[in-house]
Amino acid sequence: MVILIAGASHVGKTLLAQRMLERYGVPYFSIDHLKMGLIRSGNTDLTPDDDDALTEYLWPIVREMVKTAIENGQNLVVEGCYVPPHWRRDFEEEYLRSIEFVCLAMSDAYIDAHIGEIEEYACAVEARLEDSGCTLG
């Protein structure tokens, strides 16, 4: 079984994946780690701010990793904001039977009421070196 966890930045994707690892022993793969590895190694000229281009660049790699895990009967949680909305189109039915999809979201009202907690937990699992993008806007 592969569980895809998608959603915008700061909604708790990585924290959920980490908790699933701790509770159920299912490993997880952070698409952000792949992104930063490719950027830092010079294998792409994209930057962390190139969200749409990063989705287009990273998704084919992640998609094939998901297929490989399913073909090998391996459980895996894959989390990140680079899962495109049309992700289902990229898998035949035999793969879809082994994929669970979770999309985390926060309403505007929730964000307004809890921005302090969102900022407080921004580094609950991984250290964000720069987080100026975490604003009410």
GROMACS .gro file of N, CA and C in nm:
model
  411
    1MET      N    1   0.083  -0.118   0.000
    1MET     CA    2   0.000   0.000   0.000
    1MET      C    3   0.088   0.124   0.000
    2VAL      N    4   0.055   0.220  -0.083
    2VAL     CA    5   0.122   0.349  -0.086
    2VAL      C    6   0.019   0.455  -0.046
    3ILE      N    7   0.057   0.539   0.046
    3ILE     CA    8  -0.029   0.649   0.088
    3ILE      C    9   0.034   0.778   0.040
    4LEU      N   10  -0.038   0.852  -0.044
    4LEU     CA   11   0.006   0.983  -0.091
    4LEU      C   12  -0.056   1.089  -0.001
    5ILE      N   13   0.027   1.173   0.058
    5ILE     CA   14  -0.022   1.283   0.141
    5ILE      C   15   0.015   1.412   0.070
    6ALA      N   16  -0.086   1.487   0.030
    6ALA     CA   17  -0.065   1.612  -0.043
    6ALA      C   18  -0.128   1.727   0.035
    7GLY      N   19  -0.099   1.847  -0.010
    7GLY     CA   20  -0.156   1.966   0.051
    7GLY      C   21  -0.058   2.081   0.042
    8ALA      N   22  -0.106   2.198   0.075
    8ALA     CA   23  -0.023   2.318   0.070
    8ALA      C   24   0.084   2.315   0.179
    9SER      N   25   0.171   2.411   0.172
    9SER     CA   26   0.276   2.424   0.272
    9SER      C   27   0.217   2.449   0.410
   10HIS      N   28   0.279   2.393   0.512
   10HIS     CA   29   0.245   2.415   0.653
   10HIS      C   30   0.114   2.350   0.700
   11VAL      N   31   0.058   2.255   0.625
   11VAL     CA   32  -0.066   2.192   0.670
   11VAL      C   33  -0.043   2.068   0.755
   12GLY      N   34   0.083   2.020   0.763
   12GLY     CA   35   0.113   1.906   0.849
   12GLY      C   36   0.141   1.776   0.777
   13LYS      N   37   0.176   1.782   0.650
   13LYS     CA   38   0.203   1.660   0.572
   13LYS      C   39   0.319   1.581   0.631
   14THR      N   40   0.429   1.649   0.656
   14THR     CA   41   0.548   1.581   0.706
   14THR      C   42   0.526   1.529   0.848
   15LEU      N   43   0.458   1.607   0.929
   15LEU     CA   44   0.429   1.563   1.066
   15LEU      C   45   0.340   1.438   1.065
   16LEU      N   46   0.239   1.436   0.979
   16LEU     CA   47   0.153   1.317   0.968
   16LEU      C   48   0.235   1.197   0.922
   17ALA      N   49   0.319   1.215   0.823
   17ALA     CA   50   0.402   1.104   0.774
   17ALA      C   51   0.496   1.054   0.884
   18GLN      N   52   0.555   1.145   0.958
   18GLN     CA   53   0.644   1.107   1.068
   18GLN      C   54   0.568   1.027   1.174
   19ARG      N   55   0.448   1.072   1.208
   19ARG     CA   56   0.367   1.000   1.308
   19ARG      C   57   0.327   0.862   1.259
   20MET      N   58   0.300   0.848   1.128
   20MET     CA   59   0.268   0.716   1.072
   20MET      C   60   0.389   0.624   1.080
   21LEU      N   61   0.507   0.679   1.057
   21LEU     CA   62   0.630   0.601   1.072
   21LEU      C   63   0.645   0.554   1.216
   22GLU      N   64   0.628   0.646   1.310
   22GLU     CA   65   0.645   0.611   1.451
   22GLU      C   66   0.541   0.511   1.500
   23ARG      N   67   0.417   0.528   1.460
   23ARG     CA   68   0.310   0.442   1.510
   23ARG      C   69   0.301   0.309   1.438
   24TYR      N   70   0.314   0.311   1.305
   24TYR     CA   71   0.290   0.189   1.227
   24TYR      C   72   0.417   0.130   1.164
   25GLY      N   73   0.527   0.203   1.173
   25GLY     CA   74   0.652   0.153   1.116
   25GLY      C   75   0.657   0.160   0.965
   26VAL      N   76   0.569   0.238   0.903
   26VAL     CA   77   0.568   0.251   0.757
   26VAL      C   78   0.663   0.365   0.720
   27PRO      N   79   0.764   0.337   0.639
   27PRO     CA   80   0.858   0.442   0.601
   27PRO      C   81   0.790   0.548   0.516
   28TYR      N   82   0.847   0.668   0.521
   28TYR     CA   83   0.795   0.772   0.434
   28TYR      C   84   0.905   0.836   0.354
   29PHE      N   85   0.862   0.892   0.243
   29PHE     CA   86   0.950   0.962   0.151
   29PHE      C   87   0.898   1.104   0.136
   30SER      N   88   0.984   1.200   0.164
   30SER     CA   89   0.948   1.341   0.150
   30SER      C   90   0.992   1.391   0.012
   31ILE      N   91   0.897   1.438  -0.065
   31ILE     CA   92   0.930   1.492  -0.197
   31ILE      C   93   1.021   1.614  -0.182
   32ASP      N   94   1.009   1.686  -0.070
   32ASP     CA   95   1.098   1.799  -0.046
   32ASP      C   96   1.244   1.756  -0.041
   33HIS      N   97   1.271   1.638   0.013
   33HIS     CA   98   1.410   1.590   0.018
   33HIS      C   99   1.464   1.565  -0.123
   34LEU      N  100   1.381   1.508  -0.208
   34LEU     CA  101   1.421   1.487  -0.347
   34LEU      C  102   1.445   1.623  -0.413
   35LYS      N  103   1.353   1.716  -0.393
   35LYS     CA  104   1.366   1.851  -0.451
   35LYS      C  105   1.499   1.914  -0.410
   36MET      N  106   1.526   1.916  -0.281
   36MET     CA  107   1.647   1.983  -0.234
   36MET      C  108   1.774   1.909  -0.276
   37GLY      N  109   1.768   1.776  -0.284
   37GLY     CA  110   1.883   1.701  -0.332
   37GLY      C  111   1.916   1.736  -0.477
   38LEU      N  112   1.814   1.746  -0.559
   38LEU     CA  113   1.836   1.780  -0.699
   38LEU      C  114   1.884   1.925  -0.715
   39ILE      N  115   1.828   2.015  -0.635
   39ILE     CA  116   1.870   2.155  -0.642
   39ILE      C  117   2.012   2.172  -0.591
   40ARG      N  118   2.040   2.119  -0.473
   40ARG     CA  119   2.173   2.137  -0.412
   40ARG      C  120   2.284   2.068  -0.491
   41SER      N  121   2.250   1.959  -0.558
   41SER     CA  122   2.352   1.886  -0.636
   41SER      C  123   2.376   1.949  -0.772
   42GLY      N  124   2.296   2.047  -0.808
   42GLY     CA  125   2.311   2.112  -0.937
   42GLY      C  126   2.248   2.037  -1.052
   43ASN      N  127   2.164   1.938  -1.022
   43ASN     CA  128   2.098   1.861  -1.127
   43ASN      C  129   1.977   1.931  -1.187
   44THR      N  130   1.946   2.050  -1.138
   44THR     CA  131   1.840   2.133  -1.195
   44THR      C  132   1.873   2.278  -1.167
   45ASP      N  133   1.826   2.366  -1.253
   45ASP     CA  134   1.840   2.510  -1.231
   45ASP      C  135   1.719   2.566  -1.158
   46LEU      N  136   1.621   2.482  -1.128
   46LEU     CA  137   1.502   2.527  -1.055
   46LEU      C  138   1.541   2.567  -0.914
   47THR      N  139   1.457   2.651  -0.853
   47THR     CA  140   1.478   2.694  -0.715
   47THR      C  141   1.360   2.650  -0.631
   48PRO      N  142   1.371   2.654  -0.499
   48PRO     CA  143   1.259   2.615  -0.414
   48PRO      C  144   1.132   2.699  -0.437
   49ASP      N  145   1.145   2.813  -0.502
   49ASP     CA  146   1.028   2.898  -0.528
   49ASP      C  147   0.955   2.864  -0.657
   50ASP      N  148   1.007   2.772  -0.737
   50ASP     CA  149   0.949   2.737  -0.867
   50ASP      C  150   0.845   2.626  -0.854
   51ASP      N  151   0.739   2.650  -0.776
   51ASP     CA  152   0.644   2.544  -0.741
   51ASP      C  153   0.586   2.469  -0.860
   52ASP      N  154   0.528   2.538  -0.958
   52ASP     CA  155   0.465   2.469  -1.070
   52ASP      C  156   0.568   2.391  -1.152
   53ALA      N  157   0.681   2.453  -1.177
   53ALA     CA  158   0.786   2.385  -1.254
   53ALA      C  159   0.841   2.266  -1.177
   54LEU      N  160   0.851   2.279  -1.045
   54LEU     CA  161   0.899   2.167  -0.963
   54LEU      C  162   0.802   2.050  -0.967
   55THR      N  163   0.672   2.079  -0.963
   55THR     CA  164   0.573   1.970  -0.973
   55THR      C  165   0.591   1.896  -1.105
   56GLU      N  166   0.605   1.970  -1.213
   56GLU     CA  167   0.622   1.909  -1.345
   56GLU      C  168   0.751   1.828  -1.352
   57TYR      N  169   0.855   1.876  -1.287
   57TYR     CA  170   0.986   1.811  -1.289
   57TYR      C  171   0.991   1.688  -1.198
   58LEU      N  172   0.936   1.702  -1.076
   58LEU     CA  173   0.948   1.597  -0.975
   58LEU      C  174   0.845   1.485  -0.990
   59TRP      N  175   0.723   1.519  -1.031
   59TRP     CA  176   0.615   1.420  -1.030
   59TRP      C  177   0.647   1.295  -1.113
   60PRO      N  178   0.703   1.305  -1.234
   60PRO     CA  179   0.733   1.182  -1.308
   60PRO      C  180   0.828   1.089  -1.232
   61ILE      N  181   0.922   1.145  -1.158
   61ILE     CA  182   1.013   1.063  -1.078
   61ILE      C  183   0.938   0.998  -0.963
   62VAL      N  184   0.861   1.077  -0.891
   62VAL     CA  185   0.785   1.026  -0.776
   62VAL      C  186   0.684   0.921  -0.822
   63ARG      N  187   0.617   0.948  -0.933
   63ARG     CA  188   0.518   0.854  -0.987
   63ARG      C  189   0.580   0.717  -1.009
   64GLU      N  190   0.698   0.713  -1.066
   64GLU     CA  191   0.763   0.586  -1.094
   64GLU      C  192   0.814   0.519  -0.967
   65MET      N  193   0.851   0.598  -0.867
   65MET     CA  194   0.887   0.541  -0.737
   65MET      C  195   0.766   0.473  -0.673
   66VAL      N  196   0.650   0.537  -0.684
   66VAL     CA  197   0.526   0.480  -0.630
   66VAL      C  198   0.496   0.347  -0.699
   67LYS      N  199   0.506   0.347  -0.830
   67LYS     CA  200   0.481   0.223  -0.905
   67LYS      C  201   0.577   0.113  -0.861
   68THR      N  202   0.703   0.146  -0.844
   68THR     CA  203   0.803   0.047  -0.803
   68THR      C  204   0.771  -0.010  -0.665
   69ALA      N  205   0.732   0.077  -0.571
   69ALA     CA  206   0.696   0.028  -0.438
   69ALA      C  207   0.578  -0.068  -0.446
   70ILE      N  208   0.478  -0.034  -0.525
   70ILE     CA  209   0.360  -0.121  -0.540
   70ILE      C  210   0.399  -0.254  -0.603
   71GLU      N  211   0.477  -0.248  -0.709
   71GLU     CA  212   0.520  -0.371  -0.777
   71GLU      C  213   0.598  -0.463  -0.684
   72ASN      N  214   0.670  -0.405  -0.588
   72ASN     CA  215   0.748  -0.484  -0.494
   72ASN      C  216   0.672  -0.519  -0.367
   73GLY      N  217   0.544  -0.481  -0.360
   73GLY     CA  218   0.463  -0.513  -0.243
   73GLY      C  219   0.508  -0.438  -0.118
   74GLN      N  220   0.567  -0.321  -0.136
   74GLN     CA  221   0.619  -0.245  -0.023
   74GLN      C  222   0.521  -0.136   0.021
   75ASN      N  223   0.511  -0.117   0.152
   75ASN     CA  224   0.432  -0.008   0.207
   75ASN      C  225   0.518   0.118   0.210
   76LEU      N  226   0.458   0.231   0.173
   76LEU     CA  227   0.532   0.356   0.168
   76LEU      C  228   0.436   0.473   0.179
   77VAL      N  229   0.474   0.571   0.258
   77VAL     CA  230   0.403   0.698   0.262
   77VAL      C  231   0.486   0.798   0.183
   78VAL      N  232   0.423   0.867   0.090
   78VAL     CA  233   0.490   0.970   0.011
   78VAL      C  234   0.419   1.101   0.041
   79GLU      N  235   0.498   1.201   0.087
   79GLU     CA  236   0.435   1.327   0.124
   79GLU      C  237   0.503   1.445   0.057
   80GLY      N  238   0.421   1.542   0.019
   80GLY     CA  239   0.474   1.664  -0.038
   80GLY      C  240   0.369   1.743  -0.112
   81CYS      N  241   0.402   1.867  -0.140
   81CYS     CA  242   0.307   1.955  -0.210
   81CYS      C  243   0.321   1.942  -0.361
   82TYR      N  244   0.407   1.855  -0.408
   82TYR     CA  245   0.431   1.842  -0.552
   82TYR      C  246   0.355   1.724  -0.615
   83VAL      N  247   0.243   1.687  -0.556
   83VAL     CA  248   0.154   1.586  -0.613
   83VAL      C  249   0.049   1.663  -0.694
   84PRO      N  250   0.045   1.646  -0.824
   84PRO     CA  251  -0.048   1.725  -0.905
   84PRO      C  252  -0.193   1.683  -0.882
   85PRO      N  253  -0.286   1.776  -0.906
   85PRO     CA  254  -0.428   1.742  -0.886
   85PRO      C  255  -0.475   1.627  -0.974
   86HIS      N  256  -0.412   1.607  -1.087
   86HIS     CA  257  -0.452   1.502  -1.182
   86HIS      C  258  -0.374   1.371  -1.160
   87TRP      N  259  -0.319   1.350  -1.042
   87TRP     CA  260  -0.230   1.237  -1.016
   87TRP      C  261  -0.291   1.102  -1.056
   88ARG      N  262  -0.422   1.087  -1.039
   88ARG     CA  263  -0.489   0.958  -1.069
   88ARG      C  264  -0.474   0.917  -1.215
   89ARG      N  265  -0.469   1.015  -1.304
   89ARG     CA  266  -0.458   0.985  -1.448
   89ARG      C  267  -0.328   0.913  -1.482
   90ASP      N  268  -0.230   0.924  -1.395
   90ASP     CA  269  -0.098   0.869  -1.424
   90ASP      C  270  -0.081   0.723  -1.381
   91PHE      N  271  -0.189   0.662  -1.331
   91PHE     CA  272  -0.180   0.524  -1.283
   91PHE      C  273  -0.291   0.439  -1.343
   92GLU      N  274  -0.255   0.318  -1.386
   92GLU     CA  275  -0.355   0.223  -1.430
   92GLU      C  276  -0.429   0.171  -1.306
   93GLU      N  277  -0.544   0.111  -1.328
   93GLU     CA  278  -0.629   0.063  -1.218
   93GLU      C  279  -0.555  -0.033  -1.124
   94GLU      N  280  -0.468  -0.116  -1.179
   94GLU     CA  281  -0.394  -0.210  -1.094
   94GLU      C  282  -0.311  -0.138  -0.988
   95TYR      N  283  -0.261  -0.020  -1.021
   95TYR     CA  284  -0.185   0.060  -0.924
   95TYR      C  285  -0.279   0.135  -0.830
   96LEU      N  286  -0.387   0.190  -0.885
   96LEU     CA  287  -0.480   0.269  -0.804
   96LEU      C  288  -0.538   0.188  -0.688
   97ARG      N  289  -0.554   0.058  -0.707
   97ARG     CA  290  -0.606  -0.027  -0.599
   97ARG      C  291  -0.513  -0.030  -0.478
   98SER      N  292  -0.387   0.006  -0.499
   98SER     CA  293  -0.288   0.002  -0.391
   98SER      C  294  -0.246   0.141  -0.344
   99ILE      N  295  -0.321   0.244  -0.382
   99ILE     CA  296  -0.287   0.381  -0.343
   99ILE      C  297  -0.403   0.442  -0.264
  100GLU      N  298  -0.369   0.497  -0.149
  100GLU     CA  299  -0.464   0.579  -0.072
  100GLU      C  300  -0.416   0.723  -0.083
  101PHE      N  301  -0.508   0.815  -0.105
  101PHE     CA  302  -0.473   0.955  -0.121
  101PHE      C  303  -0.535   1.038  -0.009
  102VAL      N  304  -0.452   1.120   0.053
  102VAL     CA  305  -0.497   1.210   0.159
  102VAL      C  306  -0.451   1.350   0.121
  103CYS      N  307  -0.543   1.444   0.122
  103CYS     CA  308  -0.508   1.583   0.095
  103CYS      C  309  -0.543   1.664   0.220
  104LEU      N  310  -0.442   1.722   0.282
  104LEU     CA  311  -0.463   1.803   0.402
  104LEU      C  312  -0.488   1.948   0.360
  105ALA      N  313  -0.584   2.010   0.426
  105ALA     CA  314  -0.618   2.149   0.394
  105ALA      C  315  -0.662   2.221   0.520
  106MET      N  316  -0.647   2.351   0.518
  106MET     CA  317  -0.694   2.436   0.627
  106MET      C  318  -0.781   2.545   0.567
  107SER      N  319  -0.893   2.572   0.632
  107SER     CA  320  -0.981   2.680   0.585
  107SER      C  321  -0.920   2.814   0.621
  108ASP      N  322  -0.964   2.919   0.554
  108ASP     CA  323  -0.918   3.054   0.587
  108ASP      C  324  -0.949   3.087   0.733
  109ALA      N  325  -1.067   3.046   0.779
  109ALA     CA  326  -1.106   3.074   0.918
  109ALA      C  327  -1.013   3.002   1.016
  110TYR      N  328  -0.976   2.879   0.984
  110TYR     CA  329  -0.884   2.805   1.071
  110TYR      C  330  -0.748   2.874   1.075
  111ILE      N  331  -0.699   2.911   0.960
  111ILE     CA  332  -0.568   2.978   0.954
  111ILE      C  333  -0.571   3.107   1.034
  112ASP      N  334  -0.676   3.188   1.015
  112ASP     CA  335  -0.688   3.314   1.090
  112ASP      C  336  -0.686   3.290   1.240
  113ALA      N  337  -0.755   3.186   1.284
  113ALA     CA  338  -0.767   3.159   1.428
  113ALA      C  339  -0.644   3.090   1.487
  114HIS      N  340  -0.562   3.026   1.401
  114HIS     CA  341  -0.452   2.943   1.453
  114HIS      C  342  -0.316   2.975   1.391
  115ILE      N  343  -0.298   3.093   1.337
  115ILE     CA  344  -0.171   3.124   1.270
  115ILE      C  345  -0.053   3.106   1.365
  116GLY      N  346  -0.069   3.139   1.490
  116GLY     CA  347   0.040   3.123   1.587
  116GLY      C  348   0.082   2.978   1.602
  117GLU      N  349  -0.015   2.888   1.609
  117GLU     CA  350   0.017   2.746   1.620
  117GLU      C  351   0.078   2.692   1.492
  118ILE      N  352   0.030   2.740   1.378
  118ILE     CA  353   0.085   2.697   1.250
  118ILE      C  354   0.233   2.736   1.243
  119GLU      N  355   0.264   2.859   1.284
  119GLU     CA  356   0.403   2.905   1.286
  119GLU      C  357   0.485   2.826   1.389
  120GLU      N  358   0.425   2.799   1.503
  120GLU     CA  359   0.494   2.727   1.611
  120GLU      C  360   0.535   2.586   1.568
  121TYR      N  361   0.449   2.519   1.492
  121TYR     CA  362   0.475   2.380   1.453
  121TYR      C  363   0.540   2.367   1.316
  122ALA      N  364   0.579   2.479   1.255
  122ALA     CA  365   0.638   2.475   1.121
  122ALA      C  366   0.763   2.389   1.115
  123CYS      N  367   0.835   2.380   1.226
  123CYS     CA  368   0.960   2.301   1.229
  123CYS      C  369   0.945   2.179   1.320
  124ALA      N  370   0.825   2.125   1.331
  124ALA     CA  371   0.801   2.012   1.421
  124ALA      C  372   0.881   1.888   1.382
  125VAL      N  373   0.908   1.871   1.254
  125VAL     CA  374   0.981   1.753   1.207
  125VAL      C  375   1.113   1.790   1.141
  126GLU      N  376   1.111   1.893   1.059
  126GLU     CA  377   1.232   1.933   0.989
  126GLU      C  378   1.258   2.081   1.007
  127ALA      N  379   1.383   2.118   1.012
  127ALA     CA  380   1.420   2.258   1.032
  127ALA      C  381   1.405   2.334   0.900
  128ARG      N  382   1.326   2.438   0.906
  128ARG     CA  383   1.312   2.525   0.789
  128ARG      C  384   1.415   2.635   0.802
  129LEU      N  385   1.507   2.641   0.708
  129LEU     CA  386   1.612   2.741   0.715
  129LEU      C  387   1.558   2.880   0.689
  130GLU      N  388   1.455   2.890   0.609
  130GLU     CA  389   1.395   3.018   0.575
  130GLU      C  390   1.246   2.995   0.563
  131ASP      N  391   1.167   3.071   0.637
  131ASP     CA  392   1.022   3.045   0.640
  131ASP      C  393   0.941   3.174   0.629
  132SER      N  394   0.992   3.271   0.556
  132SER     CA  395   0.921   3.399   0.544
  132SER      C  396   0.791   3.384   0.466
  133GLY      N  397   0.775   3.273   0.395
  133GLY     CA  398   0.652   3.251   0.319
  133GLY      C  399   0.533   3.213   0.405
  134CYS      N  400   0.556   3.187   0.532
  134CYS     CA  401   0.447   3.149   0.622
  134CYS      C  402   0.382   3.275   0.678
  135THR      N  403   0.287   3.328   0.604
  135THR     CA  404   0.214   3.448   0.646
  135THR      C  405   0.065   3.423   0.626
  136LEU      N  406  -0.017   3.511   0.681
  136LEU     CA  407  -0.161   3.499   0.659
  136LEU      C  408  -0.198   3.510   0.512
  137GLY      N  409  -0.118   3.581   0.436
  137GLY     CA  410  -0.142   3.595   0.292
  137GLY      C  411  -0.126   3.464   0.220
   0.00000   0.00000   0.00000
